[in-house]
Coordinates of C-alpha atoms and ligand atoms in Angstrom, one line a residue:
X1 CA 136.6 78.5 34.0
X2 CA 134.6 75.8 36.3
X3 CA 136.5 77.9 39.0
X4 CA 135.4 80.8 38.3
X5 CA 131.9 79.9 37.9
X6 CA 132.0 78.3 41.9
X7 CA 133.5 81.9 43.0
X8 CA 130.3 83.4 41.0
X9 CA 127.8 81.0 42.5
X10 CA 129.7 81.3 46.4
X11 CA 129.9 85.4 45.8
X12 CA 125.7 85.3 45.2
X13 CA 125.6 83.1 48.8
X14 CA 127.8 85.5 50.0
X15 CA 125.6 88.3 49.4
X16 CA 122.2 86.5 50.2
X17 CA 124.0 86.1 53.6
X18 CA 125.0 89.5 54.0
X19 CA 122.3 90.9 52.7
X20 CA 120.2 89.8 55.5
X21 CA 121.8 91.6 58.1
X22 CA 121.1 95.2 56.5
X23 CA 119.7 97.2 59.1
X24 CA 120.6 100.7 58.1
X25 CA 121.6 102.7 55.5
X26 CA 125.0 102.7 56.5
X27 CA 125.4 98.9 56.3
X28 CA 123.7 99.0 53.4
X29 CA 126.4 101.0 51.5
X30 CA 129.0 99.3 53.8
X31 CA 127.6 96.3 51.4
X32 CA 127.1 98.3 48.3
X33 CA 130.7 98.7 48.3
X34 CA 132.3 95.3 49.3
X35 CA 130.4 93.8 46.0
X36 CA 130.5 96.4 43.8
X37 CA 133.2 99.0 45.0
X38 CA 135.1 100.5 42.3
X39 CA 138.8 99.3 43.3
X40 CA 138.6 96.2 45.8
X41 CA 135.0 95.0 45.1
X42 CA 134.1 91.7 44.4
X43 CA 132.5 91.4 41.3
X44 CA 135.4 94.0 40.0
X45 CA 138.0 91.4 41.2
X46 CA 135.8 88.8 39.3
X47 CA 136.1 90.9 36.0
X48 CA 139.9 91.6 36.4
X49 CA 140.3 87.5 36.3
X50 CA 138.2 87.2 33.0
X51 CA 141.4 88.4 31.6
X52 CA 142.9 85.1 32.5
X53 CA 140.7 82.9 30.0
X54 CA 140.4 82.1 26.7
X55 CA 138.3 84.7 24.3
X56 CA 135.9 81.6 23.6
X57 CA 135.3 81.7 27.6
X58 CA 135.3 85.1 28.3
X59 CA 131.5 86.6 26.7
X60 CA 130.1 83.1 28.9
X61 CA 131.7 84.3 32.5
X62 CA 131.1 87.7 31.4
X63 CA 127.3 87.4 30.5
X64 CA 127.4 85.0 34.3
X65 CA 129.1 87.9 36.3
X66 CA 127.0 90.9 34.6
X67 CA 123.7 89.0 35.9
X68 CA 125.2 88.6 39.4
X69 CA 125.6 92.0 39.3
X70 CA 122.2 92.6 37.8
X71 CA 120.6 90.6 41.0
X72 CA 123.0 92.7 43.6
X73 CA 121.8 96.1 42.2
X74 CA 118.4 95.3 42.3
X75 CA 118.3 93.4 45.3
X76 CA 120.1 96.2 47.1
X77 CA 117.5 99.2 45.5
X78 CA 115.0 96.6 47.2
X79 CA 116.8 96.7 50.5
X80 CA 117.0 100.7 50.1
X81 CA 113.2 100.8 49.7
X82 CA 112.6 98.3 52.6
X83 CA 114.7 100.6 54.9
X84 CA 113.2 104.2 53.9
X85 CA 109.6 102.7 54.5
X86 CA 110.8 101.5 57.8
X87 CA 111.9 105.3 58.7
X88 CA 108.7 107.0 57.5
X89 CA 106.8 104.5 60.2
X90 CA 109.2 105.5 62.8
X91 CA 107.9 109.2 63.5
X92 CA 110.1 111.7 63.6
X93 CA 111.4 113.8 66.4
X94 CA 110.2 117.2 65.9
X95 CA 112.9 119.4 67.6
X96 CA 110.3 122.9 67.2
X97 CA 107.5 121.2 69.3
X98 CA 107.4 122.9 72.7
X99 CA 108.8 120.4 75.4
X100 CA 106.7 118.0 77.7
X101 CA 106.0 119.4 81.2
X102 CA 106.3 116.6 83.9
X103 CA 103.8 117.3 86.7
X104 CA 105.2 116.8 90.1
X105 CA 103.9 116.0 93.5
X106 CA 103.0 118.4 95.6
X107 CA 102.7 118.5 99.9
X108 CA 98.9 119.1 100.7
X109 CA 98.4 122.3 101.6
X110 CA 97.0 120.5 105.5
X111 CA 100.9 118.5 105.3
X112 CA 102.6 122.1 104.4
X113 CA 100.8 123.9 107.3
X114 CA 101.4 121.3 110.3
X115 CA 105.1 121.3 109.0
X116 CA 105.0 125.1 109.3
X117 CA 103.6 124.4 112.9
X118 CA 106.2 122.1 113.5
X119 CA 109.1 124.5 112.7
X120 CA 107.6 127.1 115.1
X121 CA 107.8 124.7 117.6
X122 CA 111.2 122.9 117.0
X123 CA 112.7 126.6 117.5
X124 CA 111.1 127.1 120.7
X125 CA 112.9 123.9 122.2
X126 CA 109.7 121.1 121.5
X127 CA 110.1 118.1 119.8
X128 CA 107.9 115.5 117.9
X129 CA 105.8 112.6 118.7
X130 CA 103.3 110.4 117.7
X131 CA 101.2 107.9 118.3
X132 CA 98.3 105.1 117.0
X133 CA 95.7 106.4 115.0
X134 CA 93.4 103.3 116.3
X135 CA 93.2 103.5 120.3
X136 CA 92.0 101.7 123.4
X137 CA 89.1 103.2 125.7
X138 CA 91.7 103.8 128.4
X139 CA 94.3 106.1 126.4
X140 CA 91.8 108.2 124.4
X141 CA 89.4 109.0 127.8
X142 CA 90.1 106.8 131.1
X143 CA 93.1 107.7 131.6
X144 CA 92.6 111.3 130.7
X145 CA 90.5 111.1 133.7
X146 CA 87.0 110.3 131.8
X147 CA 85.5 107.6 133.9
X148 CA 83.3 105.3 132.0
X149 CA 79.4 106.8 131.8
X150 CA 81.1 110.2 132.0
X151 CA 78.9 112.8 130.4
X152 CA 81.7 114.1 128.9
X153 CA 82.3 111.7 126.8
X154 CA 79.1 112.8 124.6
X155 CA 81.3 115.8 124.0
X156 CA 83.5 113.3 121.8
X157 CA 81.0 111.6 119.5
X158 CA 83.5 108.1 119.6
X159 CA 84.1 105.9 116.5
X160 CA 84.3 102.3 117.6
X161 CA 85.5 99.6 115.8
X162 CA 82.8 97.3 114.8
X163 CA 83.0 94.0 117.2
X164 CA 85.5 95.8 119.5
X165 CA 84.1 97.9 122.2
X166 CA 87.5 98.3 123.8
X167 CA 89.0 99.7 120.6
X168 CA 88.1 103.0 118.7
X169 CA 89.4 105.9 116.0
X170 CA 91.4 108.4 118.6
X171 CA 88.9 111.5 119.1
X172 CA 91.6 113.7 120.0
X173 CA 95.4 113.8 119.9
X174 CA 95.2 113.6 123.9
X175 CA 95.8 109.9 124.2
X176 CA 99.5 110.3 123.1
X177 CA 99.9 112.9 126.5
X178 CA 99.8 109.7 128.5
X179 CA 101.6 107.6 126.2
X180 CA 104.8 109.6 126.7
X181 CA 104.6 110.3 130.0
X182 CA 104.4 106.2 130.3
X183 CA 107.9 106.5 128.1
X184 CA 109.6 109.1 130.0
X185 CA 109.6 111.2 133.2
X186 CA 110.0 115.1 133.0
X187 CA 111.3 117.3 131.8
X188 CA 108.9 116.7 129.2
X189 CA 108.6 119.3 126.2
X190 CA 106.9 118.0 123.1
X191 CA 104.0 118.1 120.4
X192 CA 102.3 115.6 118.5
X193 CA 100.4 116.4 115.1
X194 CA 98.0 113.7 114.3
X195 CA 94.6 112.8 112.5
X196 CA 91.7 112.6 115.0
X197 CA 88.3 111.1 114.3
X198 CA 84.9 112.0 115.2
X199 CA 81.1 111.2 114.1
X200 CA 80.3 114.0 112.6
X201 CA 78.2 115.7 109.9
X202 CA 80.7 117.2 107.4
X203 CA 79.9 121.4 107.0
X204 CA 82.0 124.2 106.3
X205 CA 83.8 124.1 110.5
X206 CA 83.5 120.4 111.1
X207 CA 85.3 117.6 109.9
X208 CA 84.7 113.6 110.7
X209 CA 88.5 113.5 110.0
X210 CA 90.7 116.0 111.1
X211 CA 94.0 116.9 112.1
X212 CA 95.1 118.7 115.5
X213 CA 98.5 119.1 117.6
X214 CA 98.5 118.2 120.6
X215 CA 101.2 120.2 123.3
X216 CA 103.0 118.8 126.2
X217 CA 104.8 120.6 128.8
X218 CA 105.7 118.7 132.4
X219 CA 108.7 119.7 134.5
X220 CA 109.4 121.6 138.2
X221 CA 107.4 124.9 138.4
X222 CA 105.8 124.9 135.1
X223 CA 102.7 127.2 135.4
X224 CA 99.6 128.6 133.8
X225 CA 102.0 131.6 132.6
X226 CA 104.6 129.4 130.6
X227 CA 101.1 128.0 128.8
X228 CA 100.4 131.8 128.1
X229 CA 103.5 132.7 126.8
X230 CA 104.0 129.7 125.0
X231 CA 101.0 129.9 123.1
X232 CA 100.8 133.6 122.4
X233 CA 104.3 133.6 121.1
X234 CA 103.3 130.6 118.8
X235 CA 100.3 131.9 117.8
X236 CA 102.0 135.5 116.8
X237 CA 104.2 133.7 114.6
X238 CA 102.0 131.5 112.4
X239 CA 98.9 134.2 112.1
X240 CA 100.5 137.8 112.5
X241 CA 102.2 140.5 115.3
X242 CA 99.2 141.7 115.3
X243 CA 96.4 139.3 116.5
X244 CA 94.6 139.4 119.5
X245 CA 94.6 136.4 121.5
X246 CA 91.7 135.7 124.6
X247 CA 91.6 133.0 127.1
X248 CA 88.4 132.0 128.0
X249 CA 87.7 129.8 130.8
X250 CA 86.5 126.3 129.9
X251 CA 86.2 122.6 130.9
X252 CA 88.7 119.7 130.0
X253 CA 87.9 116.4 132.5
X254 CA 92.3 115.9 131.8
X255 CA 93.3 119.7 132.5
X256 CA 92.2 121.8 135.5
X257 CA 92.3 124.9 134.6
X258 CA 91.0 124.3 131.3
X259 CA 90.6 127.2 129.1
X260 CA 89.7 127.9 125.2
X261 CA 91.6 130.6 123.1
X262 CA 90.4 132.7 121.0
X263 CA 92.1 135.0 118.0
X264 CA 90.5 138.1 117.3
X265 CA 89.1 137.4 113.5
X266 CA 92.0 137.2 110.5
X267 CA 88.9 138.2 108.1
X268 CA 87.3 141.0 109.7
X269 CA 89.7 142.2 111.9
X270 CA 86.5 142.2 114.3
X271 CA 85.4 144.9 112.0
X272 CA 82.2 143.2 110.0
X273 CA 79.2 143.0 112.2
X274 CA 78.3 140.3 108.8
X275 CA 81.5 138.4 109.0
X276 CA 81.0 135.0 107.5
X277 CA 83.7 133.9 109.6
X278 CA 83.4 135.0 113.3
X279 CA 79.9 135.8 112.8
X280 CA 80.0 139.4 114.0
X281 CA 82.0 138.7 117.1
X282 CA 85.3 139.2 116.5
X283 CA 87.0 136.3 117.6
X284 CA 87.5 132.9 116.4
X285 CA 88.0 129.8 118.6
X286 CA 91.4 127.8 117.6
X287 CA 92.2 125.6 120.7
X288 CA 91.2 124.1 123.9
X289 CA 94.1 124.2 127.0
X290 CA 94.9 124.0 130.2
X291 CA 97.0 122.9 133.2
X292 CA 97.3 118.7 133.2
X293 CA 95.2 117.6 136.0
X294 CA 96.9 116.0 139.1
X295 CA 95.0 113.0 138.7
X296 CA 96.6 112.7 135.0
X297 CA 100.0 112.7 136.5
X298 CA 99.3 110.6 138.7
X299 CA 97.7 108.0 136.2
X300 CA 101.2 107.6 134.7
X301 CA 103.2 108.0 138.1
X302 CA 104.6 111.3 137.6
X303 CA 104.4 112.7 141.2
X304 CA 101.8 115.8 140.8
X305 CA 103.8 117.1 144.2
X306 CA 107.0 117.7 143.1
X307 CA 106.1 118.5 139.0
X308 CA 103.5 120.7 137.0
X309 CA 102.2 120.8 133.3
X310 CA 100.5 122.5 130.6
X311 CA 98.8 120.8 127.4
X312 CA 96.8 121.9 124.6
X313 CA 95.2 120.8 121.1
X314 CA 94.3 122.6 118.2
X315 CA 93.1 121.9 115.4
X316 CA 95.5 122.3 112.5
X317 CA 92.9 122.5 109.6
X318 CA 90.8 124.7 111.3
X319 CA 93.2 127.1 112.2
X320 CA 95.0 126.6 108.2
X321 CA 91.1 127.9 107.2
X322 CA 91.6 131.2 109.2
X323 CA 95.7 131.6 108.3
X324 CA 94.6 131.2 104.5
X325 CA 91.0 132.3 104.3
X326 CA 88.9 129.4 103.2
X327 CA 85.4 129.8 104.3
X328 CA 84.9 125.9 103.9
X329 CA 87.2 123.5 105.5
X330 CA 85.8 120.7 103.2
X331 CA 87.3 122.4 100.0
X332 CA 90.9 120.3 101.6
X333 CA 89.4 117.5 101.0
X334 CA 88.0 117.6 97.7
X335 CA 90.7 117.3 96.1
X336 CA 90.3 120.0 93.3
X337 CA 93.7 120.8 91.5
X338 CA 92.3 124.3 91.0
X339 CA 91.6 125.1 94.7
X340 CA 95.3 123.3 95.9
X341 CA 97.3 124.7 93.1
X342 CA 96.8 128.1 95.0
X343 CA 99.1 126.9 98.0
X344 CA 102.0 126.0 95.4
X345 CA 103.8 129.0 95.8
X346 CA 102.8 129.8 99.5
Ligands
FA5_1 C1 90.1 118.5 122.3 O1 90.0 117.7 121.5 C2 91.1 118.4 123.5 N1 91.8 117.2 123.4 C3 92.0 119.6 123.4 C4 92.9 119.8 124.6 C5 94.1 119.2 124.6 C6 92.4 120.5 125.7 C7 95.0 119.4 125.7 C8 93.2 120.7 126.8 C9 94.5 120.1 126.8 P1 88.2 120.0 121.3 O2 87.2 119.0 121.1 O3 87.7 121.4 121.6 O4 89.3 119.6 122.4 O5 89.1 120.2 119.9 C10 90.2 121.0 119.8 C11 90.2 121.7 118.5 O6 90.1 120.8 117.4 C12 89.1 122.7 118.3 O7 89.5 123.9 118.9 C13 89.0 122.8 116.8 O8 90.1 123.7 116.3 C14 89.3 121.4 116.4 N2 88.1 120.7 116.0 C15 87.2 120.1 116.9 N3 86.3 119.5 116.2 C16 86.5 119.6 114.9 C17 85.9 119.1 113.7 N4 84.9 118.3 113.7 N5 86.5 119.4 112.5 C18 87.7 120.2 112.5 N6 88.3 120.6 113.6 C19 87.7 120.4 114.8

C-alpha cells in the first residue's frame, strides 16, 4: 500500500513537471492522454493495481488516486484556457485581405535618359568615361585653353571650394577631354555623362546642378563632317526622324570652330508663334560643339599635325525636358512621386 501511495505522490511530480512544458494544444492532449488515456494511462494502470490490495485498503488508495485525477483534469482545463487566451492575442492571418504591395526603387527619370543616351552611343562604336566631380583650375579651363583673367571664364560662373582657390565643382564635363587624352593617344572615341556645377539662380532652363555628356573624337582625318554626322544621327535617334537640326556658329576658347545646335522645337513643331518653349522661334538650343583646338592637343601632347578631333557637351536634363515635355526642368528635382511616377512605364 505505502508503495502505491509513493507511485501516487511521484505520478503528481510527474505531471507538475510535464505540465510545464505545454505549449500547444497538441502537447496538451499528448499529456491528456499519457495520465489519463483510456488503455495505457497512468492513473488507469494505478486503478488496475488497487486490485492487488486488501478491501480494507482499497476505498483509501481509491479516494487518493480519484483526487490525483481530480487535480490533473482541472489543472489541464486550466492549461486549455491559458493556451486559447494565448491564440486570441496572437492575431489571426486573414487569408481574404488583399495582399501587401512592396514598393520598389525606381531609376530617376535624369539616370533613365543618360542611360538611353548611352546606348545610342555604345552602338555607334563610343565608349564610357568619367571623371572627378571636384576639379583643379587647370583641368576644368587652363588647359582647355582659358588663360587665367580670361573673360571667358565669366561665361562659367565657377564654384570654388571655400579655402581652396586651386580647387572647384567642374563647370562643364570638358575637363575629362584632357584627362583621357593624358591616358591615351588616338584613336580616341568616347563620351562621358557627368554632373556639372554652376552658380546659378534655379528657373524653369537653368539648373546650379546639372548633368551633360561630354563627346570625344581624336584620330587621322577626323573633320567638321564626322561631328555633323555624328550628331545628327544621334540626335535623330533619341528625339525623332523628323527633327530639324541647325548649326549655328559660336565660340568655345577649347574648340575652333565652335558651333551651337539647334533642334527645331519638339512642342511646337515651330508652329506656335506663343510657344512657351522656343518662344516663337522654332528652335531650341541643346549643345555647344566644335573641332578641339590645336592648342588643346597640344596641351596633352597629341601632335595637332598628324591628328584631328571633334567634341561636344550637351546638357542631358535640358534636352530630357524637350524629349518628354516638361516646361520646368526643376520639377526633376523635387522629388514628387506624382510627377516621376509618369516615367515608370516610359
Ligand atoms: C559647355 O559647357 C561646353 N563645355 C560644351 C562644349 C563641349 C563645347 C565640347 C564644345 C566642345 P555650355 O555652357 O553652352 O557649354 O553648356 C552646354 C549645354 O549644357 C547647354 O547647351 C545646355 O544644354 C546645358 N546647360 C548649360 N547651362 C545649364 C544650366 N544652368 N542648367 C541646365 N542645363 C544647362
Amino acid at each position: 500500500m505505502e508503495e502505491l501511495q509513493e507511485k501516487i505522490k511521484q505520478y503528481q511530480l510527474k505531471f507538475d513537471e510535464a505540465a510545464k512544458n505545454v505549449k500547444s494544444p497538441n502537447e496538451l492532449q499528448e499529456l491528456r492522454v499519457q495520465f489519463l488515456g483510456r488503455k495505457r494511462g497512468y492513473l488507469t494502470k494505478l486503478i488496475d493495481s488497487l486490485r492487488d490490495l486488501s478491501p480494507e485498503e482499497r476505498p483509501l488508495i481509491g479516494k487518493e488516486i480519484n483526487e490525483l485525477k481530480k487535480y490533473i483534469t482541472s489543472r489541464l482545463e486550466e492549461i486549455n484556457q491559458n493556451l486559447a487566451a494565448e491564440t486570441r492575442k496572437t492575431p489571426r492571418i486573414d487569408i481574404t485581405l488583399p495582399g501587401k504591395t512592396i514598393p520598389l526603387g525606381a531609376p530617376h527619370p535624369i539616370v533613365k535618359f543618360q542611360e538611353e543616351i548611352e546606348n545610342i552611343f555604345y552602338q555607334m562604336g563610343f565608349s564610357v568615361e568619367d571623371g572627378p566631380e571636384i576639379e583643379t583650375d587647370y583641368y576644368n579651363f587652363e588647359a582647355l585653353n582659358f588663360p587665367p583673367h580670361h573673360p571667358a571664364r565669366d561665361d562659367w560662373d565657377t564654384i570654388y571650394i571655400e579655402g581652396r582657390d586651386d580647387l572647384l565643382l567642374r563647370t562643364h564635363t570638358s575637363p575629362v577631354q584632357i584627362r583621357a587624352m593624358e591616358k591615351r593617344k588616338p584613336p580616341i572615341r568616347i563620351i562621358i555623362p557627368g554632373r556639372v556645377f554652376r552658380k546659378e539662380t534655379p528657373d524653369p532652363t537653368h539648373l546650379p546642378m546639372f548633368f551633360q555628356v561630354e563627346g570625344l573624337v581624336v584620330d587621322v582625318g577626323i573633320t567638321f563632317a564626322h561631328l555633323k554626322g555624328t550628331l545628327e544621327s544621334f540626335l535623330r535617334r533619341l528625339f525623332s526622324e523628323r527633327i530639324k537640326i541647325r548649326f549655328r556658329p559660336s565660340f568655345f576658347p577649347f574648340t575652333e570652330p565652335s558651333a551651337e545646335v539647334d533642334i527645331s522645337c519638339t512642342v511646337c513643331l515651330g508652329e506656335d508663334k506663343e510657344c512657351r518653349v522656343c518662344r516663337g522661334s522654332g528652335w531650341i538650343e541643346i549643345l555647344g560643339a566644335g573641332m578641339v583646338d590645336p592648342q588643346v592637343l597640344k596641351n596633352v601632347n597629341i601632335d595637332p599635325e598628324k591628328y584631328s578631333g571633334f567634341a561636344f557637351g550637351m546638357g542631358i536634363d535640358r534636352t530630357a525636358m524637350f524629349v518628354y515635355q516638361i516646361s520646368d526642368m526643376r520639377s526633376f528635382y523635387e522629388n514628387d512621386l506624382r510627377f516621376l511616377r509618369q516615367f515608370l512605364k516610359q
